Amino acid sequence: MGRRPLLSATDADGPPEPWPEAEQPKPPEEERAEPKRGREGAGPGAWLRSSPACRVKGARRSSSADRRQDGGGCCARYWGCGLRRRRRGLSPRQGRPTLSSEVGIIICDISNPASLDEMATKTTLVLNCVGPYRFYGEPIVKACIENGTSYIDICGEPQFLELMQAKYHEKAAEKGVYIIGSSGFDSIPADLGVIYTRNKMNGTLTAVESFLTIHSGPEGLCIHDGTWKSAICGFGDKSSLRKLRSASCLKPVPIVGSKLKRRWPVSYCRELSTYSIPFLGSDTSVVKRTQRYLHENLEESPVQYAAYVTVGGITSVIKLMFAGLFFLVFVKFSIGRQLLVKFPWLFSFGYFSKQGPTQKQMDGTSFTMTFFGQGYSQGFSTDKNKPNIKICTQVKGPEAGYVATSIAMVQAAMTLLNDASHLPKGGGVFTPGAAFSRTKLIDRLNQHGIEFSVISSSEV
């Protein structure tokens, strides 16, 4: 019998039954100290619970009561919903698609490898939405590789992403499967945005700076604390990432043209008339890995990259400086991390909460990522000359955490399934840019609400 073409690791209908204590997977110390149920316990795995990723391709959307009840189990129990090849049942209703109720459900458990193997053997592709990935991701990656199943996630944790590449790239290549991380808002807009900018420049792109701007409506902005928890874990264990990178012994990627100057921790962007700070997500790590792959495997000229986020005026700068100071001090100590996890709203000055955004907040929120690129026109030497071409591009989309992430992940999955001839030959562990640079993913995203466009292009 043939496999079903797709399997999404989003939540299924209703809450899981309690596990025996001995079978519970071990979450971080902060979560063990104060187990929670309901939405307060939900992590990044809850992102796609009520988002288009569930609605567009198969899972019947659970009720609000169900989601409140099952939130605490999303990181401990791995739920799956089978996605059928047929596309019937999708019709507009109040601007949103409806779904067929004929959706198979597979229940599996990350502490039970046999159940993961059973899941992986029944599908071609797994979409993993359960985090933090450093605690719950690797068993799924391993099961997929061992059973010849491809895998996509929405991870924004550089340590997990780079560790999976170091440990499993060769094994995935042997099996001919694709393991593609960071395929949500982290980091498809940044990674594909750099590639789009390169493709639109009439010459050689050598350096790009990106500026992320989040637009909020009258209801304000709020981010679920699952992202906050992942950041706490990442910054609290930075030494492991440094050791991993040191052990890789990778040769530096060559710098073409003028070296990109790094901005101050707080700098003013004249082009956008706003202050900015470095973006501390996974974008820089992912883009650099993509540029390494494109240079070493496709002999393309590497692009230098730096990522920033705009913060508005001086009042916002001061507010964020205090929040950053508290975060960096508290994250160094166990008791500090516990406090950060317990009181996200307080320590983030209201940006993160255990409840996450309301529907009105999501409807009123969008993002713009602006790319300022520089390079050299055709025939112009990159040696000892300043760049003579500039280009500005943008990626725009809806609310990032739930809506844009869902769109990006589903379209990445559809691209992997339907555009296989343009993927890297064989298999392996890839960034989105490495996997999809020669596919039609950007066209797909443009058709589904994440828009890529050229703002200006000129010679200096």
mmCIF file with all atom_site columns, C-alpha atoms in Angstrom, residues 310-428:
data_model
loop_
_atom_site.group_PDB
_atom_site.id
_atom_site.type_symbol
_atom_site.label_atom_id
_atom_site.label_alt_id
_atom_site.label_comp_id
_atom_site.label_asym_id
_atom_site.label_entity_id
_atom_site.label_seq_id
_atom_site.pdbx_PDB_ins_code
_atom_site.Cartn_x
_atom_site.Cartn_y
_atom_site.Cartn_z
_atom_site.occupancy
_atom_site.B_iso_or_equiv
_atom_site.pdbx_formal_charge
_atom_site.auth_seq_id
_atom_site.auth_comp_id
_atom_site.auth_asym_id
_atom_site.auth_atom_id
_atom_site.pdbx_PDB_model_num
ATOM 1   C CA . THR A 1 310 ? 13.151 48.358 14.324  1.00 0.00 ? 310 THR A CA 1
ATOM 2   C CA . VAL A 1 311 ? 11.988 49.652 17.706  1.00 0.00 ? 311 VAL A CA 1
ATOM 3   C CA . GLY A 1 312 ? 10.560 53.088 16.953  1.00 0.00 ? 312 GLY A CA 1
ATOM 4   C CA . GLY A 1 313 ? 11.528 56.171 18.909  1.00 0.00 ? 313 GLY A CA 1
ATOM 5   C CA . ILE A 1 314 ? 13.802 56.822 21.857  1.00 0.00 ? 314 ILE A CA 1
ATOM 6   C CA . THR A 1 315 ? 11.115 55.892 24.419  1.00 0.00 ? 315 THR A CA 1
ATOM 7   C CA . SER A 1 316 ? 10.848 52.394 22.963  1.00 0.00 ? 316 SER A CA 1
ATOM 8   C CA . VAL A 1 317 ? 14.639 52.124 22.939  1.00 0.00 ? 317 VAL A CA 1
ATOM 9   C CA . ILE A 1 318 ? 14.842 52.879 26.659  1.00 0.00 ? 318 ILE A CA 1
ATOM 10  C CA . LYS A 1 319 ? 12.028 50.440 27.433  1.00 0.00 ? 319 LYS A CA 1
ATOM 11  C CA . LEU A 1 320 ? 13.705 47.651 25.476  1.00 0.00 ? 320 LEU A CA 1
ATOM 12  C CA . MET A 1 321 ? 17.102 48.379 26.998  1.00 0.00 ? 321 MET A CA 1
ATOM 13  C CA . PHE A 1 322 ? 15.690 47.812 30.475  1.00 0.00 ? 322 PHE A CA 1
ATOM 14  C CA . ALA A 1 323 ? 13.894 44.651 29.358  1.00 0.00 ? 323 ALA A CA 1
ATOM 15  C CA . GLY A 1 324 ? 17.084 43.364 27.706  1.00 0.00 ? 324 GLY A CA 1
ATOM 16  C CA . LEU A 1 325 ? 19.163 44.143 30.775  1.00 0.00 ? 325 LEU A CA 1
ATOM 17  C CA . PHE A 1 326 ? 16.805 42.248 33.076  1.00 0.00 ? 326 PHE A CA 1
ATOM 18  C CA . PHE A 1 327 ? 16.706 39.333 30.647  1.00 0.00 ? 327 PHE A CA 1
ATOM 19  C CA . LEU A 1 328 ? 20.482 39.012 30.203  1.00 0.00 ? 328 LEU A CA 1
ATOM 20  C CA . VAL A 1 329 ? 21.114 39.190 33.957  1.00 0.00 ? 329 VAL A CA 1
ATOM 21  C CA . PHE A 1 330 ? 18.351 36.802 35.039  1.00 0.00 ? 330 PHE A CA 1
ATOM 22  C CA . VAL A 1 331 ? 18.961 34.215 32.291  1.00 0.00 ? 331 VAL A CA 1
ATOM 23  C CA . LYS A 1 332 ? 22.423 33.421 33.715  1.00 0.00 ? 332 LYS A CA 1
ATOM 24  C CA . PHE A 1 333 ? 21.034 31.837 36.873  1.00 0.00 ? 333 PHE A CA 1
ATOM 25  C CA . SER A 1 334 ? 18.606 28.983 37.508  1.00 0.00 ? 334 SER A CA 1
ATOM 26  C CA . ILE A 1 335 ? 16.381 30.991 39.851  1.00 0.00 ? 335 ILE A CA 1
ATOM 27  C CA . GLY A 1 336 ? 16.456 33.894 37.386  1.00 0.00 ? 336 GLY A CA 1
ATOM 28  C CA . ARG A 1 337 ? 15.309 31.633 34.557  1.00 0.00 ? 337 ARG A CA 1
ATOM 29  C CA . GLN A 1 338 ? 12.476 30.353 36.729  1.00 0.00 ? 338 GLN A CA 1
ATOM 30  C CA . LEU A 1 339 ? 11.330 33.909 37.371  1.00 0.00 ? 339 LEU A CA 1
ATOM 31  C CA . LEU A 1 340 ? 11.547 34.778 33.675  1.00 0.00 ? 340 LEU A CA 1
ATOM 32  C CA . VAL A 1 341 ? 9.426  31.751 32.800  1.00 0.00 ? 341 VAL A CA 1
ATOM 33  C CA . LYS A 1 342 ? 6.890  32.439 35.535  1.00 0.00 ? 342 LYS A CA 1
ATOM 34  C CA . PHE A 1 343 ? 6.426  36.152 34.836  1.00 0.00 ? 343 PHE A CA 1
ATOM 35  C CA . PRO A 1 344 ? 6.962  36.709 31.091  1.00 0.00 ? 344 PRO A CA 1
ATOM 36  C CA . TRP A 1 345 ? 4.601  39.693 30.935  1.00 0.00 ? 345 TRP A CA 1
ATOM 37  C CA . LEU A 1 346 ? 6.498  41.520 33.703  1.00 0.00 ? 346 LEU A CA 1
ATOM 38  C CA . PHE A 1 347 ? 10.036 40.974 32.449  1.00 0.00 ? 347 PHE A CA 1
ATOM 39  C CA . SER A 1 348 ? 9.211  41.619 28.785  1.00 0.00 ? 348 SER A CA 1
ATOM 40  C CA . PHE A 1 349 ? 7.280  44.810 29.594  1.00 0.00 ? 349 PHE A CA 1
ATOM 41  C CA . GLY A 1 350 ? 4.079  43.321 28.237  1.00 0.00 ? 350 GLY A CA 1
ATOM 42  C CA . TYR A 1 351 ? 5.353  41.930 24.917  1.00 0.00 ? 351 TYR A CA 1
ATOM 43  C CA . PHE A 1 352 ? 5.042  38.257 25.941  1.00 0.00 ? 352 PHE A CA 1
ATOM 44  C CA . SER A 1 353 ? 2.230  36.572 27.865  1.00 0.00 ? 353 SER A CA 1
ATOM 45  C CA . LYS A 1 354 ? 1.074  33.092 28.796  1.00 0.00 ? 354 LYS A CA 1
ATOM 46  C CA . GLN A 1 355 ? -2.240 33.686 27.036  1.00 0.00 ? 355 GLN A CA 1
ATOM 47  C CA . GLY A 1 356 ? -0.767 34.770 23.718  1.00 0.00 ? 356 GLY A CA 1
ATOM 48  C CA . PRO A 1 357 ? -2.453 37.213 21.340  1.00 0.00 ? 357 PRO A CA 1
ATOM 49  C CA . THR A 1 358 ? -6.188 37.548 20.993  1.00 0.00 ? 358 THR A CA 1
ATOM 50  C CA . GLN A 1 359 ? -7.875 37.100 17.630  1.00 0.00 ? 359 GLN A CA 1
ATOM 51  C CA . LYS A 1 360 ? -8.298 40.874 17.330  1.00 0.00 ? 360 LYS A CA 1
ATOM 52  C CA . GLN A 1 361 ? -4.597 41.392 18.044  1.00 0.00 ? 361 GLN A CA 1
ATOM 53  C CA . MET A 1 362 ? -3.664 38.859 15.374  1.00 0.00 ? 362 MET A CA 1
ATOM 54  C CA . ASP A 1 363 ? -6.036 40.412 12.858  1.00 0.00 ? 363 ASP A CA 1
ATOM 55  C CA . GLY A 1 364 ? -4.469 43.826 13.430  1.00 0.00 ? 364 GLY A CA 1
ATOM 56  C CA . THR A 1 365 ? -0.836 42.717 13.334  1.00 0.00 ? 365 THR A CA 1
ATOM 57  C CA . SER A 1 366 ? 1.463  42.366 10.325  1.00 0.00 ? 366 SER A CA 1
ATOM 58  C CA . PHE A 1 367 ? 5.161  42.486 9.531   1.00 0.00 ? 367 PHE A CA 1
ATOM 59  C CA . THR A 1 368 ? 7.462  44.106 7.011   1.00 0.00 ? 368 THR A CA 1
ATOM 60  C CA . MET A 1 369 ? 11.036 42.966 6.483   1.00 0.00 ? 369 MET A CA 1
ATOM 61  C CA . THR A 1 370 ? 13.090 45.457 4.473   1.00 0.00 ? 370 THR A CA 1
ATOM 62  C CA . PHE A 1 371 ? 16.351 44.395 2.825   1.00 0.00 ? 371 PHE A CA 1
ATOM 63  C CA . PHE A 1 372 ? 19.071 46.867 1.878   1.00 0.00 ? 372 PHE A CA 1
ATOM 64  C CA . GLY A 1 373 ? 21.531 45.162 -0.436  1.00 0.00 ? 373 GLY A CA 1
ATOM 65  C CA . GLN A 1 374 ? 24.750 46.327 -2.041  1.00 0.00 ? 374 GLN A CA 1
ATOM 66  C CA . GLY A 1 375 ? 26.939 44.810 -4.708  1.00 0.00 ? 375 GLY A CA 1
ATOM 67  C CA . TYR A 1 376 ? 28.769 45.213 -7.988  1.00 0.00 ? 376 TYR A CA 1
ATOM 68  C CA . SER A 1 377 ? 27.519 45.598 -11.530 1.00 0.00 ? 377 SER A CA 1
ATOM 69  C CA . GLN A 1 378 ? 28.466 43.049 -14.164 1.00 0.00 ? 378 GLN A CA 1
ATOM 70  C CA . GLY A 1 379 ? 32.096 43.382 -15.182 1.00 0.00 ? 379 GLY A CA 1
ATOM 71  C CA . PHE A 1 380 ? 32.957 45.655 -12.240 1.00 0.00 ? 380 PHE A CA 1
ATOM 72  C CA . SER A 1 381 ? 35.785 44.281 -10.115 1.00 0.00 ? 381 SER A CA 1
ATOM 73  C CA . THR A 1 382 ? 35.020 43.441 -6.466  1.00 0.00 ? 382 THR A CA 1
ATOM 74  C CA . ASP A 1 383 ? 38.703 43.799 -5.512  1.00 0.00 ? 383 ASP A CA 1
ATOM 75  C CA . LYS A 1 384 ? 39.552 47.043 -3.692  1.00 0.00 ? 384 LYS A CA 1
ATOM 76  C CA . ASN A 1 385 ? 36.483 48.784 -5.105  1.00 0.00 ? 385 ASN A CA 1
ATOM 77  C CA . LYS A 1 386 ? 33.444 49.996 -3.240  1.00 0.00 ? 386 LYS A CA 1
ATOM 78  C CA . PRO A 1 387 ? 30.039 48.568 -4.206  1.00 0.00 ? 387 PRO A CA 1
ATOM 79  C CA . ASN A 1 388 ? 28.470 50.492 -7.073  1.00 0.00 ? 388 ASN A CA 1
ATOM 80  C CA . ILE A 1 389 ? 24.935 49.057 -6.977  1.00 0.00 ? 389 ILE A CA 1
ATOM 81  C CA . LYS A 1 390 ? 22.267 49.219 -4.291  1.00 0.00 ? 390 LYS A CA 1
ATOM 82  C CA . ILE A 1 391 ? 18.905 47.507 -4.081  1.00 0.00 ? 391 ILE A CA 1
ATOM 83  C CA . CYS A 1 392 ? 16.016 47.612 -1.627  1.00 0.00 ? 392 CYS A CA 1
ATOM 84  C CA . THR A 1 393 ? 13.458 44.812 -1.391  1.00 0.00 ? 393 THR A CA 1
ATOM 85  C CA . GLN A 1 394 ? 10.687 43.932 1.029   1.00 0.00 ? 394 GLN A CA 1
ATOM 86  C CA . VAL A 1 395 ? 8.824  40.924 2.358   1.00 0.00 ? 395 VAL A CA 1
ATOM 87  C CA . LYS A 1 396 ? 5.405  41.708 3.808   1.00 0.00 ? 396 LYS A CA 1
ATOM 88  C CA . GLY A 1 397 ? 2.975  39.406 5.535   1.00 0.00 ? 397 GLY A CA 1
ATOM 89  C CA . PRO A 1 398 ? 0.252  38.956 8.146   1.00 0.00 ? 398 PRO A CA 1
ATOM 90  C CA . GLU A 1 399 ? 0.744  38.299 11.862  1.00 0.00 ? 399 GLU A CA 1
ATOM 91  C CA . ALA A 1 400 ? 4.041  36.462 12.197  1.00 0.00 ? 400 ALA A CA 1
ATOM 92  C CA . GLY A 1 401 ? 3.717  33.861 14.949  1.00 0.00 ? 401 GLY A CA 1
ATOM 93  C CA . TYR A 1 402 ? 0.469  32.170 13.989  1.00 0.00 ? 402 TYR A CA 1
ATOM 94  C CA . VAL A 1 403 ? -0.599 33.257 10.515  1.00 0.00 ? 403 VAL A CA 1
ATOM 95  C CA . ALA A 1 404 ? 2.600  33.873 8.521   1.00 0.00 ? 404 ALA A CA 1
ATOM 96  C CA . THR A 1 405 ? 4.289  30.875 10.138  1.00 0.00 ? 405 THR A CA 1
ATOM 97  C CA . SER A 1 406 ? 1.396  28.639 9.112   1.00 0.00 ? 406 SER A CA 1
ATOM 98  C CA . ILE A 1 407 ? 1.444  29.900 5.534   1.00 0.00 ? 407 ILE A CA 1
ATOM 99  C CA . ALA A 1 408 ? 5.203  29.530 5.239   1.00 0.00 ? 408 ALA A CA 1
ATOM 100 C CA . MET A 1 409 ? 5.277  26.018 6.650   1.00 0.00 ? 409 MET A CA 1
ATOM 101 C CA . VAL A 1 410 ? 2.422  24.677 4.527   1.00 0.00 ? 410 VAL A CA 1
ATOM 102 C CA . GLN A 1 411 ? 3.782  26.214 1.328   1.00 0.00 ? 411 GLN A CA 1
ATOM 103 C CA . ALA A 1 412 ? 7.243  24.812 2.106   1.00 0.00 ? 412 ALA A CA 1
ATOM 104 C CA . ALA A 1 413 ? 5.626  21.399 2.487   1.00 0.00 ? 413 ALA A CA 1
ATOM 105 C CA . MET A 1 414 ? 3.701  21.721 -0.772  1.00 0.00 ? 414 MET A CA 1
ATOM 106 C CA . THR A 1 415 ? 6.894  22.797 -2.533  1.00 0.00 ? 415 THR A CA 1
ATOM 107 C CA . LEU A 1 416 ? 8.801  19.808 -1.202  1.00 0.00 ? 416 LEU A CA 1
ATOM 108 C CA . LEU A 1 417 ? 6.069  17.457 -2.390  1.00 0.00 ? 417 LEU A CA 1
ATOM 109 C CA . ASN A 1 418 ? 5.366  19.041 -5.789  1.00 0.00 ? 418 ASN A CA 1
ATOM 110 C CA . ASP A 1 419 ? 8.686  20.561 -6.865  1.00 0.00 ? 419 ASP A CA 1
ATOM 111 C CA . ALA A 1 420 ? 11.017 17.705 -5.984  1.00 0.00 ? 420 ALA A CA 1
ATOM 112 C CA . SER A 1 421 ? 13.027 17.941 -9.211  1.00 0.00 ? 421 SER A CA 1
ATOM 113 C CA . HIS A 1 422 ? 14.395 21.326 -8.127  1.00 0.00 ? 422 HIS A CA 1
ATOM 114 C CA . LEU A 1 423 ? 15.424 20.295 -4.622  1.00 0.00 ? 423 LEU A CA 1
ATOM 115 C CA . PRO A 1 424 ? 19.068 19.444 -3.828  1.00 0.00 ? 424 PRO A CA 1
ATOM 116 C CA . LYS A 1 425 ? 19.927 16.045 -5.263  1.00 0.00 ? 425 LYS A CA 1
ATOM 117 C CA . GLY A 1 426 ? 19.748 13.252 -2.734  1.00 0.00 ? 426 GLY A CA 1
ATOM 118 C CA . GLY A 1 427 ? 18.749 14.270 0.758   1.00 0.00 ? 427 GLY A CA 1
ATOM 119 C CA . GLY A 1 428 ? 20.150 15.775 3.926   1.00 0.00 ? 428 GLY A CA 1
#
